[in-house]
Coordinates of C-alpha atoms in Angstrom, one line a residue:
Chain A
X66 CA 43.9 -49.5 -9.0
X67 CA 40.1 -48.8 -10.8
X68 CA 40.7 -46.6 -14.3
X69 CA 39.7 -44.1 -14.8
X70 CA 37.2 -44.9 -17.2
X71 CA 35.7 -48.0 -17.7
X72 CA 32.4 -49.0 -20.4
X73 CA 31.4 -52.7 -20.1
X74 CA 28.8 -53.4 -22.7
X75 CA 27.1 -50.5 -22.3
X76 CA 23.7 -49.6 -24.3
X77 CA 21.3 -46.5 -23.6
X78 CA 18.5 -45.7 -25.0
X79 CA 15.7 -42.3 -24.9
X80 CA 12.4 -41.7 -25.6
X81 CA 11.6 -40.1 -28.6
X82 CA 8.1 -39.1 -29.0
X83 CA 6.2 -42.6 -28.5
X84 CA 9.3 -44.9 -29.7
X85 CA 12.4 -45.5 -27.7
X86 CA 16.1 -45.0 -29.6
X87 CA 18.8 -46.7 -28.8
X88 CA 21.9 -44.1 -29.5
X89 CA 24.4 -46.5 -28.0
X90 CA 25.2 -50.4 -28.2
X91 CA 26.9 -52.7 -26.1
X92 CA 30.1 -50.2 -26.1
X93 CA 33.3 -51.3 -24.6
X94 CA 35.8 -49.6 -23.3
X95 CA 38.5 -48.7 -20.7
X96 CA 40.8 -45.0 -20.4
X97 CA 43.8 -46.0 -18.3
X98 CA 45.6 -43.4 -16.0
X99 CA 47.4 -40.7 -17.8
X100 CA 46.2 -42.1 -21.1
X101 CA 44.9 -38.9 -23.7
X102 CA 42.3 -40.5 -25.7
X103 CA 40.4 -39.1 -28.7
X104 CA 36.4 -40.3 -29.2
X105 CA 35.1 -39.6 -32.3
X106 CA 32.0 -40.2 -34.6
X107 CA 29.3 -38.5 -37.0
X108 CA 26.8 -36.4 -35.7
X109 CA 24.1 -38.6 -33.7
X110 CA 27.1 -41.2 -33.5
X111 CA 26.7 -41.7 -30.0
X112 CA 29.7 -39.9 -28.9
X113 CA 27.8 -37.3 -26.0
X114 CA 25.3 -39.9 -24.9
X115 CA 27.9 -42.2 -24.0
X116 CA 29.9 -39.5 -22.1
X117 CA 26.4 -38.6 -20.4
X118 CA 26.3 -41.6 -19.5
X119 CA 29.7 -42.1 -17.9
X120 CA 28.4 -38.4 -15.9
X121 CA 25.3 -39.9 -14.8
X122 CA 23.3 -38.0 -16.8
X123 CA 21.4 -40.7 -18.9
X124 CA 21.1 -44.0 -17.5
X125 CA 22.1 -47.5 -18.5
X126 CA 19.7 -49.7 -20.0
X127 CA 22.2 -53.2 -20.1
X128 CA 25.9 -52.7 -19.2
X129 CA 27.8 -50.0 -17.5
X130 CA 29.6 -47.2 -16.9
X131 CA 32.4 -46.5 -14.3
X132 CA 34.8 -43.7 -13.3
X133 CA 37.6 -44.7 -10.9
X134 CA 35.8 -48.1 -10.2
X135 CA 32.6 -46.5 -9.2
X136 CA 28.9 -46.5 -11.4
X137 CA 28.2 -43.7 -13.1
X138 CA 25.3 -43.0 -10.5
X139 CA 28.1 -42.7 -7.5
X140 CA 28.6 -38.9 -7.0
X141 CA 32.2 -40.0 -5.5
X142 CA 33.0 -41.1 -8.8
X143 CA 32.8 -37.8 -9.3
X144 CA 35.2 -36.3 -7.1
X145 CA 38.6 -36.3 -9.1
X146 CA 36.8 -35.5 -12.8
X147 CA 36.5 -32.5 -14.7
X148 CA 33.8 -32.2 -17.2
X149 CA 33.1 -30.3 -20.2
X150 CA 29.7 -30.5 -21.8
X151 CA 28.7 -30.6 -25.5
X152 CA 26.9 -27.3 -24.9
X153 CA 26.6 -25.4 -21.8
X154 CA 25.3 -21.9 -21.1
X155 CA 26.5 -20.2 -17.8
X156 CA 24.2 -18.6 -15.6
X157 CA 24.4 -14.7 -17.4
X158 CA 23.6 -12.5 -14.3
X159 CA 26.7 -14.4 -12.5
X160 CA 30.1 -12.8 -12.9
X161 CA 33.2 -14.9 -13.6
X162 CA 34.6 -15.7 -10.0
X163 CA 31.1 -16.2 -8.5
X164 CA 30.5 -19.1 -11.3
X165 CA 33.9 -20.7 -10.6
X166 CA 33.5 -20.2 -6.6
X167 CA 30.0 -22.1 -6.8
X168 CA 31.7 -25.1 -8.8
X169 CA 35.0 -24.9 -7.3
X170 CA 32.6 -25.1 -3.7
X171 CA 30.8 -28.0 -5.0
X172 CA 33.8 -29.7 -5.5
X173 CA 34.6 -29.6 -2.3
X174 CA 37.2 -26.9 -2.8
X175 CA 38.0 -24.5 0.5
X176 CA 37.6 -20.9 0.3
X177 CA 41.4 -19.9 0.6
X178 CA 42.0 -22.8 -2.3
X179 CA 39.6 -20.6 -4.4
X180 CA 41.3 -17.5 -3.8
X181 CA 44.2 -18.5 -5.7
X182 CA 42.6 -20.9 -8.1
X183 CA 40.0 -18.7 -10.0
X184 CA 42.8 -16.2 -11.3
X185 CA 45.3 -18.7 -12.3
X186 CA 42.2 -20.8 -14.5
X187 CA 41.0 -17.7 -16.2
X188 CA 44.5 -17.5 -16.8
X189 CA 45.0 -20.3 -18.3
X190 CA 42.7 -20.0 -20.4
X191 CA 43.4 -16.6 -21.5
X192 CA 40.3 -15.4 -19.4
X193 CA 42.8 -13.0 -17.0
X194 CA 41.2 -10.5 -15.8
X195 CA 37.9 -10.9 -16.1
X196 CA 37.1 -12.3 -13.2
X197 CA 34.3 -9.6 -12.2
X198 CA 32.9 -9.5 -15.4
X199 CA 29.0 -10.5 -16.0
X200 CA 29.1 -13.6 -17.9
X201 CA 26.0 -12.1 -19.9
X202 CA 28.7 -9.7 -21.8
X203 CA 31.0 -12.5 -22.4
X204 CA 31.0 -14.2 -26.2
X205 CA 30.4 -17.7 -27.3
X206 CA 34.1 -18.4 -27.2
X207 CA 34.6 -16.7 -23.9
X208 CA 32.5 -19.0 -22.5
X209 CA 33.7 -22.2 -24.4
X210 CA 37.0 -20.9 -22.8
X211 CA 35.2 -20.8 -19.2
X212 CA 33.6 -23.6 -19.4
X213 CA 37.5 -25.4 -19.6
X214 CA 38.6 -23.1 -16.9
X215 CA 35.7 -24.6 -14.9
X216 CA 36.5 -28.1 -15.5
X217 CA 39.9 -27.2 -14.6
X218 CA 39.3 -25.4 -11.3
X219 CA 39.2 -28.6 -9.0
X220 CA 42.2 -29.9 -10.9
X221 CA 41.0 -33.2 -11.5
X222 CA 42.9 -36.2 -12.6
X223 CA 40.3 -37.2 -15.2
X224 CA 39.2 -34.6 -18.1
X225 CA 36.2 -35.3 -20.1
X226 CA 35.7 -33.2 -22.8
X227 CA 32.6 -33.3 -25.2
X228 CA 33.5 -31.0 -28.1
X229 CA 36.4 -29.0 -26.8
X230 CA 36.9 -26.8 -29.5
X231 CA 33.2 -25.6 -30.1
X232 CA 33.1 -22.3 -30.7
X233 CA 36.3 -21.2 -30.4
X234 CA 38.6 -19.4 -33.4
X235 CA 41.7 -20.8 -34.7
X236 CA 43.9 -18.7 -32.3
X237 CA 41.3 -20.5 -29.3
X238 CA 41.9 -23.6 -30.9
X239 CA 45.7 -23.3 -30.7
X240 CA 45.7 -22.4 -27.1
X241 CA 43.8 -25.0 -26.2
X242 CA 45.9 -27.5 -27.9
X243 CA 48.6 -26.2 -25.7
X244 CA 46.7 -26.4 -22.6
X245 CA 45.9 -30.3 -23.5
X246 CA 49.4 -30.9 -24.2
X247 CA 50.5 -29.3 -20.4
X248 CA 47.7 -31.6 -19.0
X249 CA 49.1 -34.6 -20.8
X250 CA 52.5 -33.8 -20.1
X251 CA 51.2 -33.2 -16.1
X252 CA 49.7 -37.0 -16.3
X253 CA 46.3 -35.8 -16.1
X254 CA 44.0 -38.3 -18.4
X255 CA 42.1 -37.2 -21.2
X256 CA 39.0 -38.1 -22.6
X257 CA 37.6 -36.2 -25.4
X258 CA 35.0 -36.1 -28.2
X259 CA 35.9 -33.6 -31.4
X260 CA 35.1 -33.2 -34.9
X261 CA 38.2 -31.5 -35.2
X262 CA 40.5 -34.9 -36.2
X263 CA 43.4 -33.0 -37.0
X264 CA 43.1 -32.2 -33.4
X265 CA 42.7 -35.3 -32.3
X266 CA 45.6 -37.0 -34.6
X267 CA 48.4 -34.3 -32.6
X268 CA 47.0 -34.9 -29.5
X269 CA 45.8 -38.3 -28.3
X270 CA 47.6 -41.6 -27.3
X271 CA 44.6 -43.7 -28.7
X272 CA 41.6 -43.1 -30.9
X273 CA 38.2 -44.9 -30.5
X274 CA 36.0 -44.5 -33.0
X275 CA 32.0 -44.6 -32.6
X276 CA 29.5 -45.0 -35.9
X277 CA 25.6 -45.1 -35.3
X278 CA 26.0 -46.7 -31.2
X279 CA 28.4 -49.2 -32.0
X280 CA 32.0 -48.4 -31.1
X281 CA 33.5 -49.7 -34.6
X282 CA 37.5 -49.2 -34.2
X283 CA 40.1 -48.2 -31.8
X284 CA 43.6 -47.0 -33.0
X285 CA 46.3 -46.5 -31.1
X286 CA 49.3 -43.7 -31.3
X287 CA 51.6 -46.2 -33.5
X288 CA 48.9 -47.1 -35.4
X289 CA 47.6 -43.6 -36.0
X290 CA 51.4 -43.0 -36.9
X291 CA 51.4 -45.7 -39.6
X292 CA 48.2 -44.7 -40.5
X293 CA 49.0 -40.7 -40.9
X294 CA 52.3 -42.0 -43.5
X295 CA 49.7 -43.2 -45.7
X296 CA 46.5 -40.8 -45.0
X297 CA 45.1 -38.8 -42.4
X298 CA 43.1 -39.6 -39.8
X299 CA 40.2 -37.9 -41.1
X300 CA 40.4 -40.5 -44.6
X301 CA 40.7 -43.5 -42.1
X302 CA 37.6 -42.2 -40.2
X303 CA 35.4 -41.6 -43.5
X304 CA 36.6 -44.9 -44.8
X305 CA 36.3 -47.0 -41.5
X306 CA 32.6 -45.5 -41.0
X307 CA 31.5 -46.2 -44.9
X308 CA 33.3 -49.8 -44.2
X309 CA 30.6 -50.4 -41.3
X310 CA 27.7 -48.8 -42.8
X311 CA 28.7 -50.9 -45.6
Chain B
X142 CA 26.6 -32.0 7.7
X143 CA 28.9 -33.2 5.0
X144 CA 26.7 -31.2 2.1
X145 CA 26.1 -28.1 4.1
X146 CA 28.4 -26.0 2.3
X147 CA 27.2 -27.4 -1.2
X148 CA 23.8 -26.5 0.0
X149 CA 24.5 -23.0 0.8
X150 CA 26.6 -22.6 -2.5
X151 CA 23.5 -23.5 -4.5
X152 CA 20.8 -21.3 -2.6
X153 CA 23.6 -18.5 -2.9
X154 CA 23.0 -18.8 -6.5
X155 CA 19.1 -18.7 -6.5
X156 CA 19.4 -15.4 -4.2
X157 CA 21.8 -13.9 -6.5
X158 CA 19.8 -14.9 -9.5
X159 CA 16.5 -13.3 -8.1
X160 CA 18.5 -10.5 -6.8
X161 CA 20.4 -9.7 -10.7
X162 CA 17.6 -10.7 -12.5
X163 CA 15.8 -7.7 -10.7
X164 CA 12.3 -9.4 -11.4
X165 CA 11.1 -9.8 -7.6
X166 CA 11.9 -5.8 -7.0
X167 CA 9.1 -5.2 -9.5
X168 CA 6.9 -7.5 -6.9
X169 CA 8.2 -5.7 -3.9
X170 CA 7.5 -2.2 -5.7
X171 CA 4.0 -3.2 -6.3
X172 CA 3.6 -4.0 -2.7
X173 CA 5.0 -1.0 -1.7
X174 CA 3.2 1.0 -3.4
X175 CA -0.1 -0.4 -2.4
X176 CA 1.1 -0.4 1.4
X177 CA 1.8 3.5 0.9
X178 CA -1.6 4.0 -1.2
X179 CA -3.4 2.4 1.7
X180 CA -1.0 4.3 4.5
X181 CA -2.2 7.6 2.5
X182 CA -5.7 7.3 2.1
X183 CA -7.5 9.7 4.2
X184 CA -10.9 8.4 4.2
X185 CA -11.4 6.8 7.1
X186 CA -10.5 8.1 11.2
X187 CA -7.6 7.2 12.8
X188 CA -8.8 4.3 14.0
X189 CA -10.5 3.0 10.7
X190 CA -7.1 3.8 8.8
X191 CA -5.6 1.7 11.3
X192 CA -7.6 -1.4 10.4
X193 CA -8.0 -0.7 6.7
X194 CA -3.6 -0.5 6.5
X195 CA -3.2 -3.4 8.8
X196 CA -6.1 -5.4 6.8
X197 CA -4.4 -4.2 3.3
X198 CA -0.8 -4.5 4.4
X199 CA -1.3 -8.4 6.0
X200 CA -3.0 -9.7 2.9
X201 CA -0.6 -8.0 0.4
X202 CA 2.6 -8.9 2.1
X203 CA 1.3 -12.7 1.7
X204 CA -0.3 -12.6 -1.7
X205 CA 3.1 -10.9 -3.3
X206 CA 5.6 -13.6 -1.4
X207 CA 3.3 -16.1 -2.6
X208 CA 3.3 -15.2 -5.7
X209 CA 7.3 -14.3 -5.8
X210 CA 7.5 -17.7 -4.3
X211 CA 5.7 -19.5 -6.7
X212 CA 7.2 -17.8 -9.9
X213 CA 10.9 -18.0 -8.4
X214 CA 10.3 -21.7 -7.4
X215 CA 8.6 -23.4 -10.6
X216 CA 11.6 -22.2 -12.9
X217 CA 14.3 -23.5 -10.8
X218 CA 14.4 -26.6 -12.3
X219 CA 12.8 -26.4 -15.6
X220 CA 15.6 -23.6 -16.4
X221 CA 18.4 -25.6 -15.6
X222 CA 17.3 -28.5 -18.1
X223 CA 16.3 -25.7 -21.0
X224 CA 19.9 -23.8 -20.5
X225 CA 21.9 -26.9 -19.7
X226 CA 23.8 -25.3 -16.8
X227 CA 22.7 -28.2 -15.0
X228 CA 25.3 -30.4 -16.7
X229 CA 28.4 -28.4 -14.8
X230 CA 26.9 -28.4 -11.3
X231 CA 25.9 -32.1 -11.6
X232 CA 29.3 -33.6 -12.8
X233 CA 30.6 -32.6 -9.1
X234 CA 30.4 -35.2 -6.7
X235 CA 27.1 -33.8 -5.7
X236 CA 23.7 -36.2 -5.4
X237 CA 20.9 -35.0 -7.4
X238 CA 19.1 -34.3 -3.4
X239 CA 21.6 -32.0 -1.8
X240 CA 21.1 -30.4 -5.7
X241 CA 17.0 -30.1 -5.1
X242 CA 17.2 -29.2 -1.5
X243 CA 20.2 -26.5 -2.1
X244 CA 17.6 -24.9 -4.7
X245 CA 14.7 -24.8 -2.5
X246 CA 16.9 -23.5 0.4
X247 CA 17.4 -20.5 -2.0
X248 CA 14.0 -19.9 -2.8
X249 CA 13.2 -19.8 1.2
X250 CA 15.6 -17.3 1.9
X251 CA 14.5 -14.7 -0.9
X252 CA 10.9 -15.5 1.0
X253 CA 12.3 -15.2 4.5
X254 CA 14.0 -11.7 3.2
X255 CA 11.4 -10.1 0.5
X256 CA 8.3 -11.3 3.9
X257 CA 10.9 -9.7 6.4
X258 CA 11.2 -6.4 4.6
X259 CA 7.4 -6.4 4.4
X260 CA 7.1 -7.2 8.1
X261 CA 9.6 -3.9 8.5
X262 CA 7.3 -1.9 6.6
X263 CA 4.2 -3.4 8.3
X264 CA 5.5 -2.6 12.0
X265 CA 7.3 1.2 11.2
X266 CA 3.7 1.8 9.2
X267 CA 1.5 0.9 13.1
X268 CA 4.3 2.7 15.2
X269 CA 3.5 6.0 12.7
X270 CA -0.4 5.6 13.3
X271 CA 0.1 4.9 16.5
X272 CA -1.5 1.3 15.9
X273 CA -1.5 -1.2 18.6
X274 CA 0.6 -4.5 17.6
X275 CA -0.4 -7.5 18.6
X276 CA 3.0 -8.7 19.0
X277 CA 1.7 -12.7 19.8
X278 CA -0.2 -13.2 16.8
X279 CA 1.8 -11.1 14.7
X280 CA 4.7 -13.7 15.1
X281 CA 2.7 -16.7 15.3
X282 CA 1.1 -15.3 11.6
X283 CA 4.6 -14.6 10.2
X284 CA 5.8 -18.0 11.1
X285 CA 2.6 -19.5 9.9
X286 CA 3.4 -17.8 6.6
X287 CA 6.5 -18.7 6.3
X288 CA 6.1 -22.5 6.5
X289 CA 3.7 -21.9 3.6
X290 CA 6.3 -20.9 1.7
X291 CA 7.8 -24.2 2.4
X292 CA 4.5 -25.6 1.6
X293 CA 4.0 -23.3 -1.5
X294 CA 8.2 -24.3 -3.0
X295 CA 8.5 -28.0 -2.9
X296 CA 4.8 -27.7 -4.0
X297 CA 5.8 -25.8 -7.2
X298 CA 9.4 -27.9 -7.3
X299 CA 6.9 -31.2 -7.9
X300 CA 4.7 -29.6 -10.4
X301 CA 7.6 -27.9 -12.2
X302 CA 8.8 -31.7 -12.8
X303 CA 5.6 -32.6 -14.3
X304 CA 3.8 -29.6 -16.1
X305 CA 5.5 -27.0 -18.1
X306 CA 7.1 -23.6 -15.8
X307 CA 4.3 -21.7 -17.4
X308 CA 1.5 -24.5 -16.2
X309 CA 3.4 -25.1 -13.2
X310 CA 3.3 -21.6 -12.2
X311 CA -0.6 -21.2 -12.8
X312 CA -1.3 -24.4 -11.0
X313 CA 0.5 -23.2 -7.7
X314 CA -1.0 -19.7 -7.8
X315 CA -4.4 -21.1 -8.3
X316 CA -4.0 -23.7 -5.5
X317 CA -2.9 -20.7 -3.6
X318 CA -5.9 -18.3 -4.1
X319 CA -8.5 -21.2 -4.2
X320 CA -7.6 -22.6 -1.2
X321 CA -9.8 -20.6 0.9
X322 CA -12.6 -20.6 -1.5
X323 CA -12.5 -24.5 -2.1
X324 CA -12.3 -25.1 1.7
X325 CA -15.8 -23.1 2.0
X326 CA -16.9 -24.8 -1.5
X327 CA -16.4 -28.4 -0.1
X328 CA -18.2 -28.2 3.2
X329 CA -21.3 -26.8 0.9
X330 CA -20.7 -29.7 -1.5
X331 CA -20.4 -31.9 1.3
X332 CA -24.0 -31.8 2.3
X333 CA -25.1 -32.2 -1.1
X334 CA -22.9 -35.1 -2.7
X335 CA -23.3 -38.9 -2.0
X336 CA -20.6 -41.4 -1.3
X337 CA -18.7 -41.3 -4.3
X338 CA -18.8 -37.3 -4.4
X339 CA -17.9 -36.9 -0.9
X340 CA -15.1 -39.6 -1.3
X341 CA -13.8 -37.2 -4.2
X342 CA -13.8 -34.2 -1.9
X343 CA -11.8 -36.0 1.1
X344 CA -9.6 -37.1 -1.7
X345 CA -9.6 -33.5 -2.4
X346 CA -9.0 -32.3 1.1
X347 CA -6.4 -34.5 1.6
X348 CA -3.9 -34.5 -1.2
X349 CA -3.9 -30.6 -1.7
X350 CA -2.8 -28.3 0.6
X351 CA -5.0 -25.9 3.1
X352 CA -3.4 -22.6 2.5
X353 CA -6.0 -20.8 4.5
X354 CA -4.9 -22.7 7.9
X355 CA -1.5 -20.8 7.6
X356 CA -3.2 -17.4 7.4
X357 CA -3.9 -15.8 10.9
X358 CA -4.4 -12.0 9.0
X359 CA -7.9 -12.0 10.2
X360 CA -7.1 -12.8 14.1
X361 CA -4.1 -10.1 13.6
X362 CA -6.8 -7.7 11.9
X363 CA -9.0 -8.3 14.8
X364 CA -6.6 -8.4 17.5
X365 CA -8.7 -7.1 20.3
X366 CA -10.9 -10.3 20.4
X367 CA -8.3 -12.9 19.6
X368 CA -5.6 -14.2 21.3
X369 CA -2.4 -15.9 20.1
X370 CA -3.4 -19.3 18.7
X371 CA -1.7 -22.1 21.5
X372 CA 1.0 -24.2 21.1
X373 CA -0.1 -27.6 20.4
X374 CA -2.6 -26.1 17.4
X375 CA 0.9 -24.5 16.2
X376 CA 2.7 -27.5 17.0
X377 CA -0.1 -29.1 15.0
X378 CA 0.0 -26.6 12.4
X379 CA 3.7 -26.8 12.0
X380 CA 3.5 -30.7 12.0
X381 CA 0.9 -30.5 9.1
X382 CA 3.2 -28.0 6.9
X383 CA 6.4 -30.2 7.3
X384 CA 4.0 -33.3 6.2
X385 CA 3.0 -32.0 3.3
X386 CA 6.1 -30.1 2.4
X387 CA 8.1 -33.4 2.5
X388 CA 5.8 -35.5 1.0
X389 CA 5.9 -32.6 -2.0
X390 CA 9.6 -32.8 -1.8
X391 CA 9.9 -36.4 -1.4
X392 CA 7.7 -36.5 -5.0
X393 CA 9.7 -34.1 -6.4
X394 CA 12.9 -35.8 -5.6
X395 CA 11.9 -39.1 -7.1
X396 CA 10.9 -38.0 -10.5
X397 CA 14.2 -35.8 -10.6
X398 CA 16.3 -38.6 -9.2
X399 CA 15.4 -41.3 -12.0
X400 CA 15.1 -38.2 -15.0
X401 CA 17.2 -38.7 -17.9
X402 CA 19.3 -35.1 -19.0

């Protein structure tokens, strides 16, 4: 069986102005089933264009990028993920359940399935209740939260999360913590990119670390755990990245 | 169809956007208002109001779609990309084409409804005057106008993908309002250039769109002398708007498909 993720030598590049940048570099990678996995890196490290590439939002220039065995490019690959973006605005003259019925539709969710999923993802992510509400009225955290409630609404097996906790308050920030741990705990796998490395440290089975295109270290949990007697994982990140620009 | 339903689920979204966003009511007001102004005006006898309503009504029911049309159409896209909502709808296991095509389905059917509730309006206006309706060419010109919406949306999708909303917007509408003007202005310049200028003006003929062909208003205007157009020039007429409209499409599709987001 394909995993989840998989990132063979993967470099991708964008125009900027005249000059093309290369903001990732022959990255390698794999997320196993079930596996919770933590991506982390500076600002411009490389972190979203990598997971835009793995969504088929930016394309390859030398490598690639698979989910479930399929390119980046296949919309089947797809089918069983749930995606969060870096920053996301949701349409403002929609209300709640129309949002999540047109995402939960494109995901090839039926219209009885939708009926009961809509309320129980609002739910869970402490959205209850506002399912008729104009998303124009709701606050940056609100939608942070329903922007999770719509990665969740198709259930998927694979989560890829690109700055979970943006925008959301420490009381957000706890609940979602809890909601990773259920998914974890459910076998779902989890891939996601935070600045928050506390966060990442209580959450994830492995950490893989990205510094200007170039992934530079992955960690695992028993490493993290030897690591977190000594320092935390935020020391070993500022260390490990000054190490490499070094 | 193994899209359909994500196809309707997107143009559900563009009605209910042009619906909320309230926008095209300002355009159907307007319209309104000049149908009634024109309904009103009591210059003319019966039969002069008659022609001046019908003559008013036909041209402003098919300048305000067009231009409803265009505005909805050229932001479609352009809007995704600037608010990023794009990102959500394209990690589904949705191509980028059931995406474009879902988006111009939606622009069509806030034309097909805004162009039907003119129609209404149109036909209860004659059956108050007492107007005779030339029921034939009336269709025939509805139809005709509605493929030009088709024309007039995967037109503005393509130019949306490669000038600004804003540029994209001005581009359709004047293509729109000059096309009757430039078909006139080209025979003229016809007789006048030499091979290189009347090369240009084929070129010309050819890659934009004759708007004017789709507009029967003047036959419906003048009713009593024409008759409905016959099938194989609609068959024709049809053939030439579906040409266009995919080639438009087809464009639009290819610089979407390979665009980086």
């Amino acid at each position: 069986m394909n995993a989840p993720i998989e990132v063979e030598q993967l470099s991708v590049s964008y125009a900027r102005g005249t000059k093309r940048v290369t903001a990732v570099q022959d990255a390698s990678f794999t997320v196993a089933e079930g596996e919770c996995v933590g991506f982390i890196g500076a600002n411009g490290a490389g972190k979203s264009t990598t997971i835009k590439a793995l969504m088929g939002f930016l394309f390859a220039d030398q490598g690639e990028a698979r989910l479930f065995g399929r390119p980046a490019k296949d919309p089947k690959g797809r089918q069983q993920v749930g995606y969060l973006p870096e920053v996301a605005l949701y349409y403002p003259y929609m209300r709640a359940r129309e949002l999540l019925t047109l995402y939960g539709t494109l995901s090839g969710l039926k219209t009885a399935d939708l009926r009961q999923r809509i309320p129980a993802a609002l739910e869970q992510v402490g959205l209850g209740g506002r399912e008729k509400d104009l998303l124009r009225t709701f606050s940056k955290g609100m939608q942070q939260r329903l922007g999770i409630a719509q990665a969740l609404i198709a259930q998927p097996a694979l989560l890829i999360l690109d700055e979970i906790s943006s925008g959301l308050d420490p009381l957000g920030r706890y609940d979602l913590r809890q909601l990773l741990i259920k998914l974890r705990e459910e076998g779902r796998t989890i891939f996601f990119s935070s600045h928050e490395l506390s966060e990442v440290e209580s959450l994830c089975d492995r950490v893989i670390m990205i510094d200007q295109g170039r992934i530079c270290k992955e960690v695992t949990q028993r490493e993290l755990q030897a690591i977190g007697q000594q320092q935390s994982l935020e020391s070993f990140f500022i260390n490990t990245v000054r190490e490499e620009t070094d | 169809m193994k899209h359909a339903r994500a196809i309707v689920a997107i143009a559900r979204s563009v009605t209910l956007e042009a619906i909320r966003r309230k926008e095209i009511y300002v355009l159907i007001a307007a319209c309104l208002l000049l149908t009634g102004l024109a309904f009103s005006l009591n210059i003319f006898d019966l039969g002069g109001l008659v022609k001046f309503y019908r003559e008013i009504t036909l041209r402003l029911m098919g300048t305000f779609t067009a231009v409803a049309v265009s505005l909805l159409a050229v932001r479609q896209l352009p809007r995704e990309f600037e608010q990023r909502t794009i990102y959500p709808l394209l990690a589904r296991p949705v191509p980028r084409s059931v995406f474009i095509l879902g988006k111009a389905v939606g622009v069509l059917l806030v034309a097909l409804a805004s162009y039907a509730l003119f129609v209404t309006i149109y036909i209860i206006g004659m059956h108050y005057l007492d107007g005779e309706l030339a029921w034939g060419l009336l269709w025939q010109h509805v139809y005709l106008q509605f493929l030009q919406m088709g024309l007039l949306t995967s037109g503005a999708f393509l130019l949306s993908l490669l000038v600004s909303p804003d540029a994209a917007a001005t581009l359709a509408l004047l293509l729109y309002f000059a096309s009757n003007v430039m078909g006139h202005m080209a025979l003229s310049l016809y007789e006048l250039t030499h091979t290189a200028g009347r090369a240009f003006l084929h070129l010309l003929t050819y890659a934009l769109p004759q708007f004017v062909l789709f507009d029967l208003s003047g036959k419906v205007l003048h009713s009593e002398i024409w008759d409905p157009l016959s099938l194989s020039v609609m068959g024709a007429l049809t053939a030439y708007a579906l040409i266009y409209s995919l080639l438009y499409g087809v464009g639009a599709y290819a610089l979407f498909r390979r665009r980086p987001l």
